[in-house]
PDB file of C-alpha atoms and ligand atoms in Angstrom:
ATOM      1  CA  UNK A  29      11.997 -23.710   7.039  1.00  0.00           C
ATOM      2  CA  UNK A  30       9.815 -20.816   7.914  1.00  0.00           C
ATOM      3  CA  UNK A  31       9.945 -17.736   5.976  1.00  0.00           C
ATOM      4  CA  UNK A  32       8.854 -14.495   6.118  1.00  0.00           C
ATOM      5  CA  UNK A  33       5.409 -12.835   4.936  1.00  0.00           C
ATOM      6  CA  UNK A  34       5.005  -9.993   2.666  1.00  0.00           C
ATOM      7  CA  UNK A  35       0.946  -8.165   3.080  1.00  0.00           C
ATOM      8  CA  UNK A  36       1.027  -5.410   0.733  1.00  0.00           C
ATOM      9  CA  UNK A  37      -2.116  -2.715   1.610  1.00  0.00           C
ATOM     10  CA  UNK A  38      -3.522  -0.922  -1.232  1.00  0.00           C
ATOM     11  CA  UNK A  39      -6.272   2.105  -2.235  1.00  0.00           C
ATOM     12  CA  UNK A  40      -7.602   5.305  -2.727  1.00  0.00           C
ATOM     13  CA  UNK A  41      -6.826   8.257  -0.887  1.00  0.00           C
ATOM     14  CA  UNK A  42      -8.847   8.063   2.764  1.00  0.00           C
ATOM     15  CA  UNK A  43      -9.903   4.194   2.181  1.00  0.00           C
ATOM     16  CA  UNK A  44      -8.944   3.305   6.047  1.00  0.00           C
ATOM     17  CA  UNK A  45      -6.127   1.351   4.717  1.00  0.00           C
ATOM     18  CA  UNK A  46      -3.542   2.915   7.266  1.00  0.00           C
ATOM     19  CA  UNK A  47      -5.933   2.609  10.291  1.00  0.00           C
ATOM     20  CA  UNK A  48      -6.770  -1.068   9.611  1.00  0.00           C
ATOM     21  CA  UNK A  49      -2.867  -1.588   8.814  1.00  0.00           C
ATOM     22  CA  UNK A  50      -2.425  -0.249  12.595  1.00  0.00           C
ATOM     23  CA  UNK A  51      -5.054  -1.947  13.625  1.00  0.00           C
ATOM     24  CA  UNK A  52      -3.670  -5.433  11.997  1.00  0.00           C
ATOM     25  CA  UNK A  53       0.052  -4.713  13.421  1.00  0.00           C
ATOM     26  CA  UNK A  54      -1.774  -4.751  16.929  1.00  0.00           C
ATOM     27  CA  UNK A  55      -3.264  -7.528  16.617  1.00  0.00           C
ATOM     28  CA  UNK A  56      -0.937 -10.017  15.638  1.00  0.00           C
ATOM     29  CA  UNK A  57       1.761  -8.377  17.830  1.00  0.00           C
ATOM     30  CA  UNK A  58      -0.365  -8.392  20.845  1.00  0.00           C
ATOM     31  CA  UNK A  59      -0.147 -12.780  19.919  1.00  0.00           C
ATOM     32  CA  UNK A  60       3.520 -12.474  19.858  1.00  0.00           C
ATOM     33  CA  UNK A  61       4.500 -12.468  16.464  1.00  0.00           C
ATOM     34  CA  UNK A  62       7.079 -10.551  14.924  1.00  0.00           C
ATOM     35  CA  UNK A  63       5.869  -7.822  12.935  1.00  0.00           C
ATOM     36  CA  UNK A  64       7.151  -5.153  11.270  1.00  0.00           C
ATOM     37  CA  UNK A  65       5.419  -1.873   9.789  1.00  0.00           C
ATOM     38  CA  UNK A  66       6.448   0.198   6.956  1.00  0.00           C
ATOM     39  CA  UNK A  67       5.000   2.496   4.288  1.00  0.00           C
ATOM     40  CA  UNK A  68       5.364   3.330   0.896  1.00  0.00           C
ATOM     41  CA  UNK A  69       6.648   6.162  -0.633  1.00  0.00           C
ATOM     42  CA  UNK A  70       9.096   6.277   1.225  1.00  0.00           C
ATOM     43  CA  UNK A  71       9.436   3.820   4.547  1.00  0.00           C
ATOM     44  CA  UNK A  72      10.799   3.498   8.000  1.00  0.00           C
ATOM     45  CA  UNK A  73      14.463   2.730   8.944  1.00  0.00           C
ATOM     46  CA  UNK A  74      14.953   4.512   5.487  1.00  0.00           C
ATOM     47  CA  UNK A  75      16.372   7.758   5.205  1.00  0.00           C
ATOM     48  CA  UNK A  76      17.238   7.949   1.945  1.00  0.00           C
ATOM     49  CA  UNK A  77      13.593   6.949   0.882  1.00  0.00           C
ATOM     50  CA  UNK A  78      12.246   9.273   3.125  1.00  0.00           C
ATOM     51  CA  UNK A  79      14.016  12.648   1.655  1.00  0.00           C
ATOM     52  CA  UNK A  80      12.746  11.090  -1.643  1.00  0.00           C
ATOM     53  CA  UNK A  81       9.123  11.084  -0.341  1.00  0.00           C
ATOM     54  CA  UNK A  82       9.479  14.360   0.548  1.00  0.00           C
ATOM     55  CA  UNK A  83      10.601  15.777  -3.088  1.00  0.00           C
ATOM     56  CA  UNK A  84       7.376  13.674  -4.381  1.00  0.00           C
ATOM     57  CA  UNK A  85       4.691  15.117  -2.091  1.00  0.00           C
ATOM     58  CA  UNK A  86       5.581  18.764  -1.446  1.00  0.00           C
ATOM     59  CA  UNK A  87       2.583  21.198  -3.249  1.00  0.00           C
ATOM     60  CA  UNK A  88       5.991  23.807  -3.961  1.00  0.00           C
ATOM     61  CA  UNK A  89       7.076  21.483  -6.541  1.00  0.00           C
ATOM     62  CA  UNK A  90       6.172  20.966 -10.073  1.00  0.00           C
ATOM     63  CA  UNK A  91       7.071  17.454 -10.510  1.00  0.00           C
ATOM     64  CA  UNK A  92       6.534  16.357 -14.298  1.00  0.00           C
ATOM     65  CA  UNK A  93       4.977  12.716 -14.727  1.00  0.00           C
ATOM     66  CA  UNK A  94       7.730  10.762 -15.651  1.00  0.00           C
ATOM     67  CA  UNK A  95       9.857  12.446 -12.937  1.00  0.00           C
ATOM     68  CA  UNK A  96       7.083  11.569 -10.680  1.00  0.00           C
ATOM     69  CA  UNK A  97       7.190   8.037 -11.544  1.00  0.00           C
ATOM     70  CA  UNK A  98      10.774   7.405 -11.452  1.00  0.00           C
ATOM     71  CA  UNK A  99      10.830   9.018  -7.718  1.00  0.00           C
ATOM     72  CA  UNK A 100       8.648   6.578  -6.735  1.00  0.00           C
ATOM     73  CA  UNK A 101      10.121   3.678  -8.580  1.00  0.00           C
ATOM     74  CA  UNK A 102      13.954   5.067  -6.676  1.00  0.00           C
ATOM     75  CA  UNK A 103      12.103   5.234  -3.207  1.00  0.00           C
ATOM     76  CA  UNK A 104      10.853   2.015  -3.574  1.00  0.00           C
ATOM     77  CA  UNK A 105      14.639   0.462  -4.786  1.00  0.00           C
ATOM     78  CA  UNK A 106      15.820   1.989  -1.718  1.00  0.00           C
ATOM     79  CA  UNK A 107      12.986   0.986   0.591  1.00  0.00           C
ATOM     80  CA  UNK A 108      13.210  -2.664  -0.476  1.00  0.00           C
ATOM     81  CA  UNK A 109      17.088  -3.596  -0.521  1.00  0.00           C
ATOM     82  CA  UNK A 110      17.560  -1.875   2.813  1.00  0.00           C
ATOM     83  CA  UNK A 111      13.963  -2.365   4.812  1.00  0.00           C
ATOM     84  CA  UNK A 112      11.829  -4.883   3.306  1.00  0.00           C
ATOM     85  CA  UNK A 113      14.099  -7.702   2.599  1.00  0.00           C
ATOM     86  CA  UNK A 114      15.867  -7.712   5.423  1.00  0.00           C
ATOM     87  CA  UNK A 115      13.027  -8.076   7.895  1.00  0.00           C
ATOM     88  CA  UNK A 116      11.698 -10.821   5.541  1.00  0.00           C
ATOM     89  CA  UNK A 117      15.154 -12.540   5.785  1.00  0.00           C
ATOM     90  CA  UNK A 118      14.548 -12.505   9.370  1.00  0.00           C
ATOM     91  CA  UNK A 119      11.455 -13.752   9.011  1.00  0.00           C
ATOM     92  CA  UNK A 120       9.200 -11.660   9.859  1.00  0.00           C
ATOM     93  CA  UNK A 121       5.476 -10.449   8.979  1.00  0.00           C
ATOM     94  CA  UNK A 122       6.029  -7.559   7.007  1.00  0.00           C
ATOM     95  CA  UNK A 123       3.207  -4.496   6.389  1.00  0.00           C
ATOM     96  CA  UNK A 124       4.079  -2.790   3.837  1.00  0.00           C
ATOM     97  CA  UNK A 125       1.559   0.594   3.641  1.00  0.00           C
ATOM     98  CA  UNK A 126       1.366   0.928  -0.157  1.00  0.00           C
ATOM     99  CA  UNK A 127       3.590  -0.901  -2.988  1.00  0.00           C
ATOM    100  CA  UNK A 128       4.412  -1.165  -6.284  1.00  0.00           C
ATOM    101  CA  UNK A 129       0.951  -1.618  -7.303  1.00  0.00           C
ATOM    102  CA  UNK A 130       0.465   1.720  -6.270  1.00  0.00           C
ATOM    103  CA  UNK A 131       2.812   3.365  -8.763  1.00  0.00           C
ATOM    104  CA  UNK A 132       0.245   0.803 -11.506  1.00  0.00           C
ATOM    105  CA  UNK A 133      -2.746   2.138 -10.714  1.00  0.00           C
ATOM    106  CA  UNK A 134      -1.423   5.957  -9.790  1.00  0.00           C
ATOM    107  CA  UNK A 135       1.372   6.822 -12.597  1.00  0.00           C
ATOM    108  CA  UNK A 136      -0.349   3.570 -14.610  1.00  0.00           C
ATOM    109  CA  UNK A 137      -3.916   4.642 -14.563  1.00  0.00           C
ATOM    110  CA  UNK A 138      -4.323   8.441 -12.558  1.00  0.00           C
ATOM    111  CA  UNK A 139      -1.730   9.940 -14.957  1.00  0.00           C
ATOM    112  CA  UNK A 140      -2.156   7.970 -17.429  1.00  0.00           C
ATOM    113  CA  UNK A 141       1.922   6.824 -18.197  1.00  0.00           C
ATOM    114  CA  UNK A 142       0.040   3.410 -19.070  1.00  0.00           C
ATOM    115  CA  UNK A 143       0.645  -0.370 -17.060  1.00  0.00           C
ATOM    116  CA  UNK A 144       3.372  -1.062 -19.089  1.00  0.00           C
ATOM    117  CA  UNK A 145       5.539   1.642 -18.685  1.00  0.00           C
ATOM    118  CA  UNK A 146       5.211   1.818 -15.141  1.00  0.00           C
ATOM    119  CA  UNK A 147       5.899  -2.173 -14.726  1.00  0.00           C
ATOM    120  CA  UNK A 148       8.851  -1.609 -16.782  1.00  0.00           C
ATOM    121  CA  UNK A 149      10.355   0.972 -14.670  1.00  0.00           C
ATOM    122  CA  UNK A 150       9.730  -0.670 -11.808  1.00  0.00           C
ATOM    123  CA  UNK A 151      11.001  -4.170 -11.917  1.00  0.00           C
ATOM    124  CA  UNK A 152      14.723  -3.095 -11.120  1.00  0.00           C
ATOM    125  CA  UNK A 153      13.272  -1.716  -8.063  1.00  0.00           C
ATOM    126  CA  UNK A 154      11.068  -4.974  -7.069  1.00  0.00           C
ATOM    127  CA  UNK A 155      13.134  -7.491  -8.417  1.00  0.00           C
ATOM    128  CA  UNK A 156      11.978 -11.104  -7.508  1.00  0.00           C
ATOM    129  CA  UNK A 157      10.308  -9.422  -4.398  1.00  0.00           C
ATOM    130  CA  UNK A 158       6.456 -10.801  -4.451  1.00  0.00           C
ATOM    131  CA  UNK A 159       4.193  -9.948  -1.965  1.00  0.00           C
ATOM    132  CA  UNK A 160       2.184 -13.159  -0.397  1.00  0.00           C
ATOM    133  CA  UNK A 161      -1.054 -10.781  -0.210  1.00  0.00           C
ATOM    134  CA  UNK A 162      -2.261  -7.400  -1.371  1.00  0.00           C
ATOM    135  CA  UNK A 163      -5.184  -5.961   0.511  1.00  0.00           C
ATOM    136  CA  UNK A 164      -6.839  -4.033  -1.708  1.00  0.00           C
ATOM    137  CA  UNK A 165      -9.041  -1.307   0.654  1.00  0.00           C
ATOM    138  CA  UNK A 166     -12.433  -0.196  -2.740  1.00  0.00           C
ATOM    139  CA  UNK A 167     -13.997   3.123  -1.530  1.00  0.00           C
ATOM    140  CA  UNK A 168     -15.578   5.760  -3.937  1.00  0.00           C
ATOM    141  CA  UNK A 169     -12.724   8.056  -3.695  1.00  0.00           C
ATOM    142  CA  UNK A 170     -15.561  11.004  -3.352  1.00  0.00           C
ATOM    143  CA  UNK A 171     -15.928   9.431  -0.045  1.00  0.00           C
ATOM    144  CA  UNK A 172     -12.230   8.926   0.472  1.00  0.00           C
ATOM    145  CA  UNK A 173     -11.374  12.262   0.290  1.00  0.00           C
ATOM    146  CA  UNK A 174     -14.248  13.643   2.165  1.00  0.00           C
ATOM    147  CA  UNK A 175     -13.006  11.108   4.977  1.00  0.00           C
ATOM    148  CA  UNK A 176     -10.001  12.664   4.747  1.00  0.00           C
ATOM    149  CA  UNK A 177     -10.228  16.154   4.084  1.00  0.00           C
ATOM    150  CA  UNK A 178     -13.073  15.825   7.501  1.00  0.00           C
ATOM    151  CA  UNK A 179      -9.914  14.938   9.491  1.00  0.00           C
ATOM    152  CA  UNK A 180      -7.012  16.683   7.937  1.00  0.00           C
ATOM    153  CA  UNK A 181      -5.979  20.215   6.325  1.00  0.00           C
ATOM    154  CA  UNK A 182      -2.827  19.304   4.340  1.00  0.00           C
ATOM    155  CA  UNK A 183      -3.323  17.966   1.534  1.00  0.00           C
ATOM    156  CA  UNK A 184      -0.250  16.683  -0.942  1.00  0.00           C
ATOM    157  CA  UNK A 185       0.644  16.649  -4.074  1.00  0.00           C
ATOM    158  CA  UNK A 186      -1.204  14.053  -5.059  1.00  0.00           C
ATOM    159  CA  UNK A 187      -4.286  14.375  -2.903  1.00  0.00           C
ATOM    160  CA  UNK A 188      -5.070  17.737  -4.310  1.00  0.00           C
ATOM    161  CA  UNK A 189      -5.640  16.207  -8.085  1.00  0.00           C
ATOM    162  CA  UNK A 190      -9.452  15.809  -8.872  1.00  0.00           C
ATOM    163  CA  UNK A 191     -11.747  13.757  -8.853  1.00  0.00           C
ATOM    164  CA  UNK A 192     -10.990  11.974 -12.174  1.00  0.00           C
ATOM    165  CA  UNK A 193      -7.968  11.334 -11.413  1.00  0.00           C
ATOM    166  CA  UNK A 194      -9.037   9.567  -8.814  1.00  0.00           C
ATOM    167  CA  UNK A 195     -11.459   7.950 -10.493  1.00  0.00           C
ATOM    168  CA  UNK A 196      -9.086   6.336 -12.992  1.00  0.00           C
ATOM    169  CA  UNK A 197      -6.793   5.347 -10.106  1.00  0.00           C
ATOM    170  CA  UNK A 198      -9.726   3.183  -8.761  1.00  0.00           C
ATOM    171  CA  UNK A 199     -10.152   1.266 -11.646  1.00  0.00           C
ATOM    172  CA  UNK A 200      -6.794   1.055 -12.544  1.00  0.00           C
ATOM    173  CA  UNK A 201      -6.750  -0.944  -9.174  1.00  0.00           C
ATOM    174  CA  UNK A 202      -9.598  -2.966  -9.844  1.00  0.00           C
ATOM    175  CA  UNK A 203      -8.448  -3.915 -13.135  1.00  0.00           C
ATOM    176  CA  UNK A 204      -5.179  -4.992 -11.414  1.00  0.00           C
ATOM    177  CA  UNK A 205      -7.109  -7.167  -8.684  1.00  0.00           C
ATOM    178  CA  UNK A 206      -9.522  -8.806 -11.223  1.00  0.00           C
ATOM    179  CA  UNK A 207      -6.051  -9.774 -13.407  1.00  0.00           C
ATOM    180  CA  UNK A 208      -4.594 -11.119 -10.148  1.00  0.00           C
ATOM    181  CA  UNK A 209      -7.606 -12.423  -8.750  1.00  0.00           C
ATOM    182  CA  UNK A 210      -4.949 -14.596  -6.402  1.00  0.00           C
ATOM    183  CA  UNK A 211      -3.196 -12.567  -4.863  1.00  0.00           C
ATOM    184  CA  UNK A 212      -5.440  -9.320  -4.389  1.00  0.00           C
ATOM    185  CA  UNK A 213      -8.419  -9.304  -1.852  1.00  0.00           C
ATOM    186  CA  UNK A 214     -10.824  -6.529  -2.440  1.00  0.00           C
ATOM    187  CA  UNK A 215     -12.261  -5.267   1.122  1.00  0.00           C
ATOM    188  CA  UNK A 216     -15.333  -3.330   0.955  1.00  0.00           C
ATOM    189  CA  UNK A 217     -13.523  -0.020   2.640  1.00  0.00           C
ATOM    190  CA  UNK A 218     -17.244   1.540   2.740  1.00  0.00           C
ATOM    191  CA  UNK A 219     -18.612  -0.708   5.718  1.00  0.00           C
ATOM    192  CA  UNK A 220     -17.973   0.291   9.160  1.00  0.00           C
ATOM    193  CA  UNK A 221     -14.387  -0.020  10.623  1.00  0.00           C
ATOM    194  CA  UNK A 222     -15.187  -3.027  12.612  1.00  0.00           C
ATOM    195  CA  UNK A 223     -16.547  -4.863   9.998  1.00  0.00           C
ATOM    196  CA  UNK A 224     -13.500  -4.097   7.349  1.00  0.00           C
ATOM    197  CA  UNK A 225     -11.290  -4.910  10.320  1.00  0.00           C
ATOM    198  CA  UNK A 226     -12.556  -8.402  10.377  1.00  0.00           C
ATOM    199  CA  UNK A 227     -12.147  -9.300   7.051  1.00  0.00           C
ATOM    200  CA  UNK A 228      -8.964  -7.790   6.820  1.00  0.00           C
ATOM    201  CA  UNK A 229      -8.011 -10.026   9.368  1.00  0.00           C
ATOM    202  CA  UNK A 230      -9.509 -12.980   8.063  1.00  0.00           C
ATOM    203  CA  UNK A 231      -8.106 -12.881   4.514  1.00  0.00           C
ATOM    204  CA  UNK A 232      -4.513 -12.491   6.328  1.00  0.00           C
ATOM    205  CA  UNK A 233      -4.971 -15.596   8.473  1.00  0.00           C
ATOM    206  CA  UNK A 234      -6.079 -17.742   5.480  1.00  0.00           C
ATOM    207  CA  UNK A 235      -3.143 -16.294   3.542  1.00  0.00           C
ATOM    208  CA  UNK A 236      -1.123 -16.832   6.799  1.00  0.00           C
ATOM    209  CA  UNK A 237      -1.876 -20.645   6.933  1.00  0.00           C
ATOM    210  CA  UNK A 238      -2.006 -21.271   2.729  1.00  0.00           C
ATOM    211  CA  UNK A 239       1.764 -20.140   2.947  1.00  0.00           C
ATOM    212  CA  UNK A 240       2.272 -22.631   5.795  1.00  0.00           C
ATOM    213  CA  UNK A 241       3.756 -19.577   8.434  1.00  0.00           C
ATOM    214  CA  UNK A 242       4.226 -20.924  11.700  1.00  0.00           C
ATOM    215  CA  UNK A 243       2.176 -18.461  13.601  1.00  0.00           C
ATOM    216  CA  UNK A 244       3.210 -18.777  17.542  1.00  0.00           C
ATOM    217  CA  UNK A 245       0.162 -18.897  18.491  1.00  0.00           C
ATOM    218  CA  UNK A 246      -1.223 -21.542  16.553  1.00  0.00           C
ATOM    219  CA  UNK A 247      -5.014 -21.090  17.805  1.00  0.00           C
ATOM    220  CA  UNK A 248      -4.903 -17.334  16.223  1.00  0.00           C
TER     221      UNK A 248
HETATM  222  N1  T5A B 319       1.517   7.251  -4.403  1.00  0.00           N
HETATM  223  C1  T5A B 319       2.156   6.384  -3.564  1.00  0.00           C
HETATM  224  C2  T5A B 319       1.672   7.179  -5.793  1.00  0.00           C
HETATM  225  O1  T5A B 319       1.117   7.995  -6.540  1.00  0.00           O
HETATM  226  N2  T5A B 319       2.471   6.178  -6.305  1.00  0.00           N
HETATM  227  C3  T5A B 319       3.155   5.304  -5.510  1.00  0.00           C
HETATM  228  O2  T5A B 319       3.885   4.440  -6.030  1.00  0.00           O
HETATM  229  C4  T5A B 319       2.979   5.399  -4.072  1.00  0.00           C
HETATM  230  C5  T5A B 319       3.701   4.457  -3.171  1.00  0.00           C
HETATM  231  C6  T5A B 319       1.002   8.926  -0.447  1.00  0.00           C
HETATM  232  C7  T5A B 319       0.531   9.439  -1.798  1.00  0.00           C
HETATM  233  O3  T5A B 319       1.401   8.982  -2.805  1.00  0.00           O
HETATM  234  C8  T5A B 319       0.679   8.320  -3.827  1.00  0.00           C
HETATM  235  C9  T5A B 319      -0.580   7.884  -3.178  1.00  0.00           C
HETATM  236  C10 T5A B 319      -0.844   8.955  -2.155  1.00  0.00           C
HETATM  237  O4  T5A B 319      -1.544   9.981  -2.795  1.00  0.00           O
HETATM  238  P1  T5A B 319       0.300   9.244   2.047  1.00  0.00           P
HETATM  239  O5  T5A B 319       0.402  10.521   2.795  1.00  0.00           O
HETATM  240  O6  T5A B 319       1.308   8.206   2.374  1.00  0.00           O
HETATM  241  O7  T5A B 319       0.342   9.599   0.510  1.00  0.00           O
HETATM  242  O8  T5A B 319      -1.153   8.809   2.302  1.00  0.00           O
HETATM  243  P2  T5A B 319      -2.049   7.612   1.860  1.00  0.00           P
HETATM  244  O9  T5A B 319      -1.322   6.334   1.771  1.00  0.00           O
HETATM  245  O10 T5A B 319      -2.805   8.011   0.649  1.00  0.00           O
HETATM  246  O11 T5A B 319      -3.018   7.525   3.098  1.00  0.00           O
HETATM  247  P3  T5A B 319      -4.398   8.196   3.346  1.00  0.00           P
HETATM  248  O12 T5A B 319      -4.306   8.887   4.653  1.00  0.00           O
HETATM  249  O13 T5A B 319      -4.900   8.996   2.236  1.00  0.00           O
HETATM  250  O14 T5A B 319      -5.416   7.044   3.346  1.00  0.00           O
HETATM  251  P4  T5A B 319      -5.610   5.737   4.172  1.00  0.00           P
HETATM  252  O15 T5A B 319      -4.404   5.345   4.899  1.00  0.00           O
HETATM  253  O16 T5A B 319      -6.204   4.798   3.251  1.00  0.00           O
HETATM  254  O17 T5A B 319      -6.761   6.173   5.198  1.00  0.00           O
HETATM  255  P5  T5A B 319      -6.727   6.305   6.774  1.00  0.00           P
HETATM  256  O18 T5A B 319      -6.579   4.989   7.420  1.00  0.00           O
HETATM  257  O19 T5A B 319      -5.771   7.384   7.137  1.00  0.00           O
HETATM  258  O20 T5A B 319      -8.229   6.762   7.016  1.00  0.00           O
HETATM  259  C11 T5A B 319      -8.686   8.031   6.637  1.00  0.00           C
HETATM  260  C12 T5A B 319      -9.774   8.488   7.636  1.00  0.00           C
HETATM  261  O21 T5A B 319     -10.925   7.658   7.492  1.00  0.00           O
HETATM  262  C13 T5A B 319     -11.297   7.053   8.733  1.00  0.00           C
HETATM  263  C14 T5A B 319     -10.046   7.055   9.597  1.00  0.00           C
HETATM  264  O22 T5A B 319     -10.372   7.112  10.950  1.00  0.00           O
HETATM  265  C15 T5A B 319      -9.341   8.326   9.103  1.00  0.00           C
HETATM  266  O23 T5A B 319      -9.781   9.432   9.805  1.00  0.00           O
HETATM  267  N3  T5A B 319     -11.779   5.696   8.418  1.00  0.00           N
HETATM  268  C16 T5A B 319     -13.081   5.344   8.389  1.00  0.00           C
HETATM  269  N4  T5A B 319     -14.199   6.044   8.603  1.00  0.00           N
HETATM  270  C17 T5A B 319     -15.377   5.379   8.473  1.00  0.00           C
HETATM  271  N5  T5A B 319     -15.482   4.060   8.125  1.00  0.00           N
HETATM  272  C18 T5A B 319     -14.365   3.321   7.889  1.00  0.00           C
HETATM  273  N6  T5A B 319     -14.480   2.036   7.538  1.00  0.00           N
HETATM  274  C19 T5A B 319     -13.102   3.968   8.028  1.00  0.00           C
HETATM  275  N7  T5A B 319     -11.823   3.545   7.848  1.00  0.00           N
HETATM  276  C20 T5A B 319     -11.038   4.617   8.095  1.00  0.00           C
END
């Protein structure tokens, strides 16, 4: 019976991760699948989450660490009871714009709350819920945030922290994909956009065929 498919996106601030997301929805939309985009903290169809990503990345408030973590982990509860597993029950191909690994390698490794104390707080949140691929988008986040701050003024919360913090919130991710060498696929995020495109695209489609999903258009 066909199910539905979970690609998780991951990275630093500015890695292209959101424009390539975009970029994938297109694409396998435009060959008739059902797809469905959504974004992490917070998420769309989801209030609730929403007014909680709001509380996390506003510079006004001094949110402690813990606090911080816990926000994330009650966005995500929301976000995945009410969004993500219903479009998977109807078996679709859900993006999902950051995830839980996110909170690992942010909270985990950028403010140093540690792995296990952020996978423990978590896992009421994520349940059972695996994803069937995490994209993880590697960029020198001194690039990353030049990319970003090139294109945008407002900065967040967590955008504003410096460049070590950053730093440890790239290899907490790397550490994560090299433990989990099966279901994370590092893309180069430093090559240019048509090249990370493709092999964005690429790792999805052998992920898309390993899980047996029965793509509409079979030729894609
Ligand atoms: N967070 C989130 C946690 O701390 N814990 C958690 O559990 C979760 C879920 C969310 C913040 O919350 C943190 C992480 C974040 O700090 P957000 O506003 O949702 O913040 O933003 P981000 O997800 O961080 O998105 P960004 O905008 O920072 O980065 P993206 O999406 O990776 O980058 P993108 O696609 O917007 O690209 C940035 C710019 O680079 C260009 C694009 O055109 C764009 O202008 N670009 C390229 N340029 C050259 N070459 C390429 N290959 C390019 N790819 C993109």
């Amino acid at each position: 019976m066909k199910k539905g498919f979970f690609l998780v996106l991951e990275g630093c601030e500015g890695s292209g991760k959101t424009t390539v997301g975009q970029w994938l929805f297109e694409q396998l939309t435009a060959s008739g699948e059902k797809v469905f985009y959504t974004r992490e903290p917070g998420g769309k169809e989801s209030p609730v989450a929403e007014k909680i990503r709001t509380i996390i990345l506003d510079t006004q408030n001094n949110v402690l660490p813990l606090t911080e973590a816990y926000l994330f982990a009650a966005s995500r509860a929301q976000h995945v009871e009410e969004v993500i597993k219903p479009h998977l029950a109807k078996k679709e191909i859900v993006i999902c714009d950051r995830f839980v690994y996110s909170s690992y390698a942010y909270q985990g490794g950028g403010r140093q709350l540690g792995l296990e104390t952020i996978k423990r707080l978590n896992a009421l949140a994520v349940g059972d819920l695996q994803p069937n691929l995490v994209l993880l988008f590697d960029l020198d986040p001194a690039l990353g945030l030049e990319r970003k701050r090139s294109h945008r003024q407002d900065f967040d919360r967590l955008d504003q922290e410096d460049l070590l913090f950053h730093q440890r919130v790239r290899n907490a991710y790397l550490e994560l994909a090299k433990e989990n060498n099966t279901l994370f696929k590092i893309v180069d995020a430093q090559k240019p956009l048509a090249e990370v495109e493709a092999t964005a695209l690429n790792y999805l489609k052998n992920k898309l065929k390993e899980a047996n999903y029965a793509l509409k258009d079979s030729s894609y």
